[in-house]
């Protein structure tokens, strides 16, 4: 079986020797990982990592809670990174209204600009969405023409009803360690409701450990087999079928992953 982690963070010095980590990940059966940028510095780190390791791909973009680091001209630099051979998407972009000091107008503006950038470059987007369901649906509906190259709502946390509406826009959904807990009823119901052709696996490492390593830090992409097995259990099919379907889904969405 070949597994894939479509959304992880390998920067920040949480893991020690990254080469040793990647060896461990591959031993777990995880053949490819997408290292996700959340601002300019992390996007540059991910580009460098992908350049040094065959199994690594990357995204470049500005996360909504990291806009304090955003400067005029940064999207031009993101654009140059995104033209790289191993940049599979613009991301992690989106909306996050969790914190009381949120500048919603700024978040929406930069989100929209990055959707337009992805469309111009012919790339899909990886989207972060927290405590903003109504506005997220509104923005994605308004900019639906920019989603023709694909979009992923990572670590999906809204309702299964919203997921079914967003599926009509061609959106994919990834699930991580939180979906392995029996108390994660919304995520589990969403997995059950969403078309199998739209489901992907992620860890959001170093965060969100699955049930078997509750409370441990850092989580790593080696958790992907457990997450995939959980999706298989919810869907009522084999792990082998699920891993194959997710692999196919990922390569359909992120075309720069190649076919291997």
PDB file of C-alpha atoms in Angstrom, residues 27-247:
ATOM      1  CA  UNK A  27       9.090   2.934   6.588  1.00  0.00           C
ATOM      2  CA  UNK A  28       5.463   3.466   7.688  1.00  0.00           C
ATOM      3  CA  UNK A  29       4.395   3.244   4.045  1.00  0.00           C
ATOM      4  CA  UNK A  30       3.946   6.975   3.460  1.00  0.00           C
ATOM      5  CA  UNK A  31       5.409   7.529  -0.001  1.00  0.00           C
ATOM      6  CA  UNK A  32       4.701  11.243  -0.475  1.00  0.00           C
ATOM      7  CA  UNK A  33       4.146  14.247   1.784  1.00  0.00           C
ATOM      8  CA  UNK A  34       3.093  17.803   1.013  1.00  0.00           C
ATOM      9  CA  UNK A  35       4.876  20.271   3.288  1.00  0.00           C
ATOM     10  CA  UNK A  36       2.639  23.302   3.675  1.00  0.00           C
ATOM     11  CA  UNK A  37       3.729  26.926   3.855  1.00  0.00           C
ATOM     12  CA  UNK A  38       1.852  29.416   6.015  1.00  0.00           C
ATOM     13  CA  UNK A  39       3.869  32.594   5.352  1.00  0.00           C
ATOM     14  CA  UNK A  40       6.805  33.627   3.181  1.00  0.00           C
ATOM     15  CA  UNK A  41       9.544  32.158   5.390  1.00  0.00           C
ATOM     16  CA  UNK A  42       7.832  28.804   5.864  1.00  0.00           C
ATOM     17  CA  UNK A  43       7.017  28.605   2.150  1.00  0.00           C
ATOM     18  CA  UNK A  44      10.696  29.139   1.338  1.00  0.00           C
ATOM     19  CA  UNK A  45      11.630  26.447   3.880  1.00  0.00           C
ATOM     20  CA  UNK A  46       9.202  24.019   2.248  1.00  0.00           C
ATOM     21  CA  UNK A  47      10.589  24.758  -1.201  1.00  0.00           C
ATOM     22  CA  UNK A  48      14.098  23.982   0.038  1.00  0.00           C
ATOM     23  CA  UNK A  49      12.971  20.776   1.741  1.00  0.00           C
ATOM     24  CA  UNK A  50      11.195  19.561  -1.388  1.00  0.00           C
ATOM     25  CA  UNK A  51      14.277  20.292  -3.437  1.00  0.00           C
ATOM     26  CA  UNK A  52      16.378  18.013  -1.212  1.00  0.00           C
ATOM     27  CA  UNK A  53      13.991  15.075  -0.772  1.00  0.00           C
ATOM     28  CA  UNK A  54      12.212  13.213  -3.560  1.00  0.00           C
ATOM     29  CA  UNK A  55       9.201  12.261  -1.422  1.00  0.00           C
ATOM     30  CA  UNK A  56       8.483  15.874  -0.432  1.00  0.00           C
ATOM     31  CA  UNK A  57       6.334  18.376  -2.305  1.00  0.00           C
ATOM     32  CA  UNK A  58       5.217  21.776  -1.060  1.00  0.00           C
ATOM     33  CA  UNK A  59       2.722  24.613  -1.077  1.00  0.00           C
ATOM     34  CA  UNK A  60       3.301  28.348  -0.795  1.00  0.00           C
ATOM     35  CA  UNK A  61       0.911  30.885   0.680  1.00  0.00           C
ATOM     36  CA  UNK A  62      -0.248  33.029   3.597  1.00  0.00           C
ATOM     37  CA  UNK A  63      -2.327  31.559   6.415  1.00  0.00           C
ATOM     38  CA  UNK A  64      -5.076  33.909   7.680  1.00  0.00           C
ATOM     39  CA  UNK A  65      -3.677  34.127  11.235  1.00  0.00           C
ATOM     40  CA  UNK A  66      -0.157  34.907   9.952  1.00  0.00           C
ATOM     41  CA  UNK A  67      -1.021  38.116   8.142  1.00  0.00           C
ATOM     42  CA  UNK A  68       0.851  40.149  10.758  1.00  0.00           C
ATOM     43  CA  UNK A  69       3.931  39.026   8.818  1.00  0.00           C
ATOM     44  CA  UNK A  70       2.479  40.001   5.443  1.00  0.00           C
ATOM     45  CA  UNK A  71       4.155  42.844   3.553  1.00  0.00           C
ATOM     46  CA  UNK A  72       3.341  44.481   0.233  1.00  0.00           C
ATOM     47  CA  UNK A  73       5.054  42.529  -2.500  1.00  0.00           C
ATOM     48  CA  UNK A  74       4.997  39.209  -0.637  1.00  0.00           C
ATOM     49  CA  UNK A  75       2.474  37.692  -3.033  1.00  0.00           C
ATOM     50  CA  UNK A  76       4.910  38.319  -5.877  1.00  0.00           C
ATOM     51  CA  UNK A  77       7.453  36.241  -3.971  1.00  0.00           C
ATOM     52  CA  UNK A  78       4.833  33.547  -3.333  1.00  0.00           C
ATOM     53  CA  UNK A  79       4.121  33.545  -7.065  1.00  0.00           C
ATOM     54  CA  UNK A  80       7.773  32.892  -7.863  1.00  0.00           C
ATOM     55  CA  UNK A  81       7.906  30.013  -5.372  1.00  0.00           C
ATOM     56  CA  UNK A  82       4.699  28.584  -6.799  1.00  0.00           C
ATOM     57  CA  UNK A  83       6.229  28.360 -10.259  1.00  0.00           C
ATOM     58  CA  UNK A  84       8.660  25.765  -8.912  1.00  0.00           C
ATOM     59  CA  UNK A  85       8.426  22.227 -10.232  1.00  0.00           C
ATOM     60  CA  UNK A  86       7.411  20.759  -6.867  1.00  0.00           C
ATOM     61  CA  UNK A  87       4.952  23.410  -5.697  1.00  0.00           C
ATOM     62  CA  UNK A  88       1.619  21.614  -5.965  1.00  0.00           C
ATOM     63  CA  UNK A  89      -0.737  24.340  -4.662  1.00  0.00           C
ATOM     64  CA  UNK A  90      -1.200  27.815  -3.243  1.00  0.00           C
ATOM     65  CA  UNK A  91      -1.722  27.390   0.469  1.00  0.00           C
ATOM     66  CA  UNK A  92      -2.306  27.395   3.284  1.00  0.00           C
ATOM     67  CA  UNK A  93      -4.815  30.169   2.701  1.00  0.00           C
ATOM     68  CA  UNK A  94      -8.313  30.895   3.973  1.00  0.00           C
ATOM     69  CA  UNK A  95     -10.236  32.379   6.892  1.00  0.00           C
ATOM     70  CA  UNK A  96      -9.949  31.945  10.663  1.00  0.00           C
ATOM     71  CA  UNK A  97     -12.286  33.869  12.974  1.00  0.00           C
ATOM     72  CA  UNK A  98     -11.281  32.024  16.138  1.00  0.00           C
ATOM     73  CA  UNK A  99      -9.454  34.918  17.802  1.00  0.00           C
ATOM     74  CA  UNK A 100     -11.205  38.048  19.093  1.00  0.00           C
ATOM     75  CA  UNK A 101      -8.799  40.479  17.400  1.00  0.00           C
ATOM     76  CA  UNK A 102      -9.388  39.015  13.934  1.00  0.00           C
ATOM     77  CA  UNK A 103      -9.245  41.484  11.038  1.00  0.00           C
ATOM     78  CA  UNK A 104     -11.929  39.829   8.924  1.00  0.00           C
ATOM     79  CA  UNK A 105     -11.712  42.350   6.106  1.00  0.00           C
ATOM     80  CA  UNK A 106      -7.957  41.833   5.712  1.00  0.00           C
ATOM     81  CA  UNK A 107      -8.335  38.060   5.823  1.00  0.00           C
ATOM     82  CA  UNK A 108     -10.976  38.100   3.104  1.00  0.00           C
ATOM     83  CA  UNK A 109      -8.896  40.415   0.909  1.00  0.00           C
ATOM     84  CA  UNK A 110      -5.711  38.347   1.076  1.00  0.00           C
ATOM     85  CA  UNK A 111      -7.681  35.124   0.706  1.00  0.00           C
ATOM     86  CA  UNK A 112      -9.322  36.459  -2.466  1.00  0.00           C
ATOM     87  CA  UNK A 113      -5.997  37.693  -3.854  1.00  0.00           C
ATOM     88  CA  UNK A 114      -4.464  34.257  -3.341  1.00  0.00           C
ATOM     89  CA  UNK A 115      -7.440  32.538  -4.992  1.00  0.00           C
ATOM     90  CA  UNK A 116      -6.907  34.806  -7.987  1.00  0.00           C
ATOM     91  CA  UNK A 117      -3.169  34.062  -7.960  1.00  0.00           C
ATOM     92  CA  UNK A 118      -3.791  30.309  -7.943  1.00  0.00           C
ATOM     93  CA  UNK A 119      -6.183  30.664 -10.862  1.00  0.00           C
ATOM     94  CA  UNK A 120      -3.615  32.697 -12.806  1.00  0.00           C
ATOM     95  CA  UNK A 121      -0.956  30.040 -12.205  1.00  0.00           C
ATOM     96  CA  UNK A 122      -3.261  27.115 -12.939  1.00  0.00           C
ATOM     97  CA  UNK A 123      -2.821  25.669  -9.437  1.00  0.00           C
ATOM     98  CA  UNK A 124      -5.235  24.264  -6.855  1.00  0.00           C
ATOM     99  CA  UNK A 125      -5.503  25.786  -3.367  1.00  0.00           C
ATOM    100  CA  UNK A 126      -5.215  24.365   0.136  1.00  0.00           C
ATOM    101  CA  UNK A 127      -7.715  26.127   2.396  1.00  0.00           C
ATOM    102  CA  UNK A 128      -7.800  26.638   6.172  1.00  0.00           C
ATOM    103  CA  UNK A 129     -11.312  27.296   7.504  1.00  0.00           C
ATOM    104  CA  UNK A 130     -12.135  27.766  11.198  1.00  0.00           C
ATOM    105  CA  UNK A 131     -15.159  29.394  12.856  1.00  0.00           C
ATOM    106  CA  UNK A 132     -16.119  31.058   9.577  1.00  0.00           C
ATOM    107  CA  UNK A 133     -18.480  28.675   7.782  1.00  0.00           C
ATOM    108  CA  UNK A 134     -20.906  31.285   6.426  1.00  0.00           C
ATOM    109  CA  UNK A 135     -18.184  33.580   5.096  1.00  0.00           C
ATOM    110  CA  UNK A 136     -16.194  30.651   3.699  1.00  0.00           C
ATOM    111  CA  UNK A 137     -19.162  29.425   1.680  1.00  0.00           C
ATOM    112  CA  UNK A 138     -19.781  32.999   0.530  1.00  0.00           C
ATOM    113  CA  UNK A 139     -16.182  33.580  -0.639  1.00  0.00           C
ATOM    114  CA  UNK A 140     -15.872  30.216  -2.368  1.00  0.00           C
ATOM    115  CA  UNK A 141     -19.179  30.729  -4.137  1.00  0.00           C
ATOM    116  CA  UNK A 142     -18.170  34.237  -5.236  1.00  0.00           C
ATOM    117  CA  UNK A 143     -14.797  33.035  -6.513  1.00  0.00           C
ATOM    118  CA  UNK A 144     -15.974  29.667  -7.840  1.00  0.00           C
ATOM    119  CA  UNK A 145     -14.436  30.464 -11.243  1.00  0.00           C
ATOM    120  CA  UNK A 146     -11.030  30.456  -9.527  1.00  0.00           C
ATOM    121  CA  UNK A 147     -11.525  26.891  -8.290  1.00  0.00           C
ATOM    122  CA  UNK A 148     -11.406  25.185 -11.673  1.00  0.00           C
ATOM    123  CA  UNK A 149      -7.904  23.872 -10.911  1.00  0.00           C
ATOM    124  CA  UNK A 150      -9.131  22.334  -7.665  1.00  0.00           C
ATOM    125  CA  UNK A 151      -9.423  23.165  -3.974  1.00  0.00           C
ATOM    126  CA  UNK A 152      -8.907  21.323  -0.703  1.00  0.00           C
ATOM    127  CA  UNK A 153     -10.502  22.218   2.624  1.00  0.00           C
ATOM    128  CA  UNK A 154      -7.905  20.768   4.963  1.00  0.00           C
ATOM    129  CA  UNK A 155      -8.758  19.230   8.337  1.00  0.00           C
ATOM    130  CA  UNK A 156     -12.419  19.721   7.527  1.00  0.00           C
ATOM    131  CA  UNK A 157     -14.416  20.828  10.576  1.00  0.00           C
ATOM    132  CA  UNK A 158     -17.716  22.241   9.308  1.00  0.00           C
ATOM    133  CA  UNK A 159     -20.942  20.276   8.996  1.00  0.00           C
ATOM    134  CA  UNK A 160     -21.562  17.410   6.570  1.00  0.00           C
ATOM    135  CA  UNK A 161     -24.385  19.488   5.073  1.00  0.00           C
ATOM    136  CA  UNK A 162     -21.960  22.299   4.191  1.00  0.00           C
ATOM    137  CA  UNK A 163     -19.525  19.727   2.794  1.00  0.00           C
ATOM    138  CA  UNK A 164     -22.178  18.416   0.435  1.00  0.00           C
ATOM    139  CA  UNK A 165     -22.840  21.968  -0.785  1.00  0.00           C
ATOM    140  CA  UNK A 166     -19.131  22.641  -1.303  1.00  0.00           C
ATOM    141  CA  UNK A 167     -18.743  19.344  -3.146  1.00  0.00           C
ATOM    142  CA  UNK A 168     -20.855  20.906  -5.890  1.00  0.00           C
ATOM    143  CA  UNK A 169     -18.013  23.396  -6.404  1.00  0.00           C
ATOM    144  CA  UNK A 170     -15.599  20.505  -6.952  1.00  0.00           C
ATOM    145  CA  UNK A 171     -13.921  20.853  -3.564  1.00  0.00           C
ATOM    146  CA  UNK A 172     -11.955  18.067  -1.853  1.00  0.00           C
ATOM    147  CA  UNK A 173     -11.768  17.468   1.921  1.00  0.00           C
ATOM    148  CA  UNK A 174      -8.938  16.055   4.035  1.00  0.00           C
ATOM    149  CA  UNK A 175      -9.162  14.536   7.491  1.00  0.00           C
ATOM    150  CA  UNK A 176      -6.514  13.996  10.129  1.00  0.00           C
ATOM    151  CA  UNK A 177      -5.956  12.642  13.606  1.00  0.00           C
ATOM    152  CA  UNK A 178      -8.950  14.320  15.212  1.00  0.00           C
ATOM    153  CA  UNK A 179     -11.279  12.216  13.061  1.00  0.00           C
ATOM    154  CA  UNK A 180     -10.018   9.031  14.782  1.00  0.00           C
ATOM    155  CA  UNK A 181     -11.656   9.991  18.088  1.00  0.00           C
ATOM    156  CA  UNK A 182     -15.158   8.665  18.741  1.00  0.00           C
ATOM    157  CA  UNK A 183     -16.143  12.098  20.059  1.00  0.00           C
ATOM    158  CA  UNK A 184     -15.381  13.761  16.708  1.00  0.00           C
ATOM    159  CA  UNK A 185     -18.917  13.205  15.508  1.00  0.00           C
ATOM    160  CA  UNK A 186     -19.015  16.035  12.973  1.00  0.00           C
ATOM    161  CA  UNK A 187     -15.828  14.891  11.211  1.00  0.00           C
ATOM    162  CA  UNK A 188     -16.942  11.269  11.226  1.00  0.00           C
ATOM    163  CA  UNK A 189     -20.370  12.154   9.825  1.00  0.00           C
ATOM    164  CA  UNK A 190     -18.675  14.256   7.137  1.00  0.00           C
ATOM    165  CA  UNK A 191     -16.432  11.354   6.114  1.00  0.00           C
ATOM    166  CA  UNK A 192     -19.521   9.170   5.834  1.00  0.00           C
ATOM    167  CA  UNK A 193     -21.400  11.756   3.773  1.00  0.00           C
ATOM    168  CA  UNK A 194     -18.721  12.977   1.354  1.00  0.00           C
ATOM    169  CA  UNK A 195     -18.122  11.157  -1.915  1.00  0.00           C
ATOM    170  CA  UNK A 196     -15.091   8.864  -1.611  1.00  0.00           C
ATOM    171  CA  UNK A 197     -13.567  10.534  -4.685  1.00  0.00           C
ATOM    172  CA  UNK A 198     -13.287  13.782  -2.675  1.00  0.00           C
ATOM    173  CA  UNK A 199     -11.580  12.488   0.485  1.00  0.00           C
ATOM    174  CA  UNK A 200      -7.879  12.856   1.334  1.00  0.00           C
ATOM    175  CA  UNK A 201      -5.644  12.017   4.306  1.00  0.00           C
ATOM    176  CA  UNK A 202      -3.483  14.441   6.285  1.00  0.00           C
ATOM    177  CA  UNK A 203      -1.846  14.852   9.678  1.00  0.00           C
ATOM    178  CA  UNK A 204      -1.387  18.635  10.067  1.00  0.00           C
ATOM    179  CA  UNK A 205       1.803  17.559  11.852  1.00  0.00           C
ATOM    180  CA  UNK A 206       3.188  18.404  14.322  1.00  0.00           C
ATOM    181  CA  UNK A 207      -0.339  18.957  15.641  1.00  0.00           C
ATOM    182  CA  UNK A 208      -3.512  16.848  15.995  1.00  0.00           C
ATOM    183  CA  UNK A 209      -2.219  13.387  16.972  1.00  0.00           C
ATOM    184  CA  UNK A 210      -4.527  10.441  16.304  1.00  0.00           C
ATOM    185  CA  UNK A 211      -6.091   8.357  19.056  1.00  0.00           C
ATOM    186  CA  UNK A 212      -3.182   5.916  19.441  1.00  0.00           C
ATOM    187  CA  UNK A 213      -0.778   8.704  20.472  1.00  0.00           C
ATOM    188  CA  UNK A 214      -3.167  11.032  22.290  1.00  0.00           C
ATOM    189  CA  UNK A 215      -1.344  13.946  23.892  1.00  0.00           C
ATOM    190  CA  UNK A 216       1.989  13.249  22.216  1.00  0.00           C
ATOM    191  CA  UNK A 217       3.977  15.960  20.429  1.00  0.00           C
ATOM    192  CA  UNK A 218       5.057  16.142  17.726  1.00  0.00           C
ATOM    193  CA  UNK A 219       2.657  14.188  15.605  1.00  0.00           C
ATOM    194  CA  UNK A 220       4.272  13.090  12.306  1.00  0.00           C
ATOM    195  CA  UNK A 221       3.145  11.864   8.873  1.00  0.00           C
ATOM    196  CA  UNK A 222       3.841   8.321  10.123  1.00  0.00           C
ATOM    197  CA  UNK A 223       0.303   8.571  11.582  1.00  0.00           C
ATOM    198  CA  UNK A 224      -1.246   8.449   8.111  1.00  0.00           C
ATOM    199  CA  UNK A 225      -1.878   4.661   8.091  1.00  0.00           C
ATOM    200  CA  UNK A 226      -3.974   4.967  11.275  1.00  0.00           C
ATOM    201  CA  UNK A 227      -5.931   7.891   9.830  1.00  0.00           C
ATOM    202  CA  UNK A 228      -6.504   5.993   6.579  1.00  0.00           C
ATOM    203  CA  UNK A 229      -7.666   2.915   8.486  1.00  0.00           C
ATOM    204  CA  UNK A 230     -10.167   5.077  10.367  1.00  0.00           C
ATOM    205  CA  UNK A 231     -11.558   6.482   7.101  1.00  0.00           C
ATOM    206  CA  UNK A 232     -11.823   2.915   5.782  1.00  0.00           C
ATOM    207  CA  UNK A 233     -13.720   1.831   8.890  1.00  0.00           C
ATOM    208  CA  UNK A 234     -16.205   4.706   8.586  1.00  0.00           C
ATOM    209  CA  UNK A 235     -16.713   3.989   4.886  1.00  0.00           C
ATOM    210  CA  UNK A 236     -17.032   0.245   5.506  1.00  0.00           C
ATOM    211  CA  UNK A 237     -14.311  -0.777   3.050  1.00  0.00           C
ATOM    212  CA  UNK A 238     -10.781  -2.189   3.242  1.00  0.00           C
ATOM    213  CA  UNK A 239      -7.725  -0.156   4.151  1.00  0.00           C
ATOM    214  CA  UNK A 240      -6.143  -1.247   0.873  1.00  0.00           C
ATOM    215  CA  UNK A 241      -9.029   0.133  -1.167  1.00  0.00           C
ATOM    216  CA  UNK A 242      -9.043   3.354   0.872  1.00  0.00           C
ATOM    217  CA  UNK A 243      -5.301   3.953   0.490  1.00  0.00           C
ATOM    218  CA  UNK A 244      -5.557   3.384  -3.261  1.00  0.00           C
ATOM    219  CA  UNK A 245      -8.556   5.722  -3.572  1.00  0.00           C
ATOM    220  CA  UNK A 246      -6.887   8.483  -1.557  1.00  0.00           C
ATOM    221  CA  UNK A 247      -3.683   8.124  -3.602  1.00  0.00           C
TER     222      UNK A 247
END
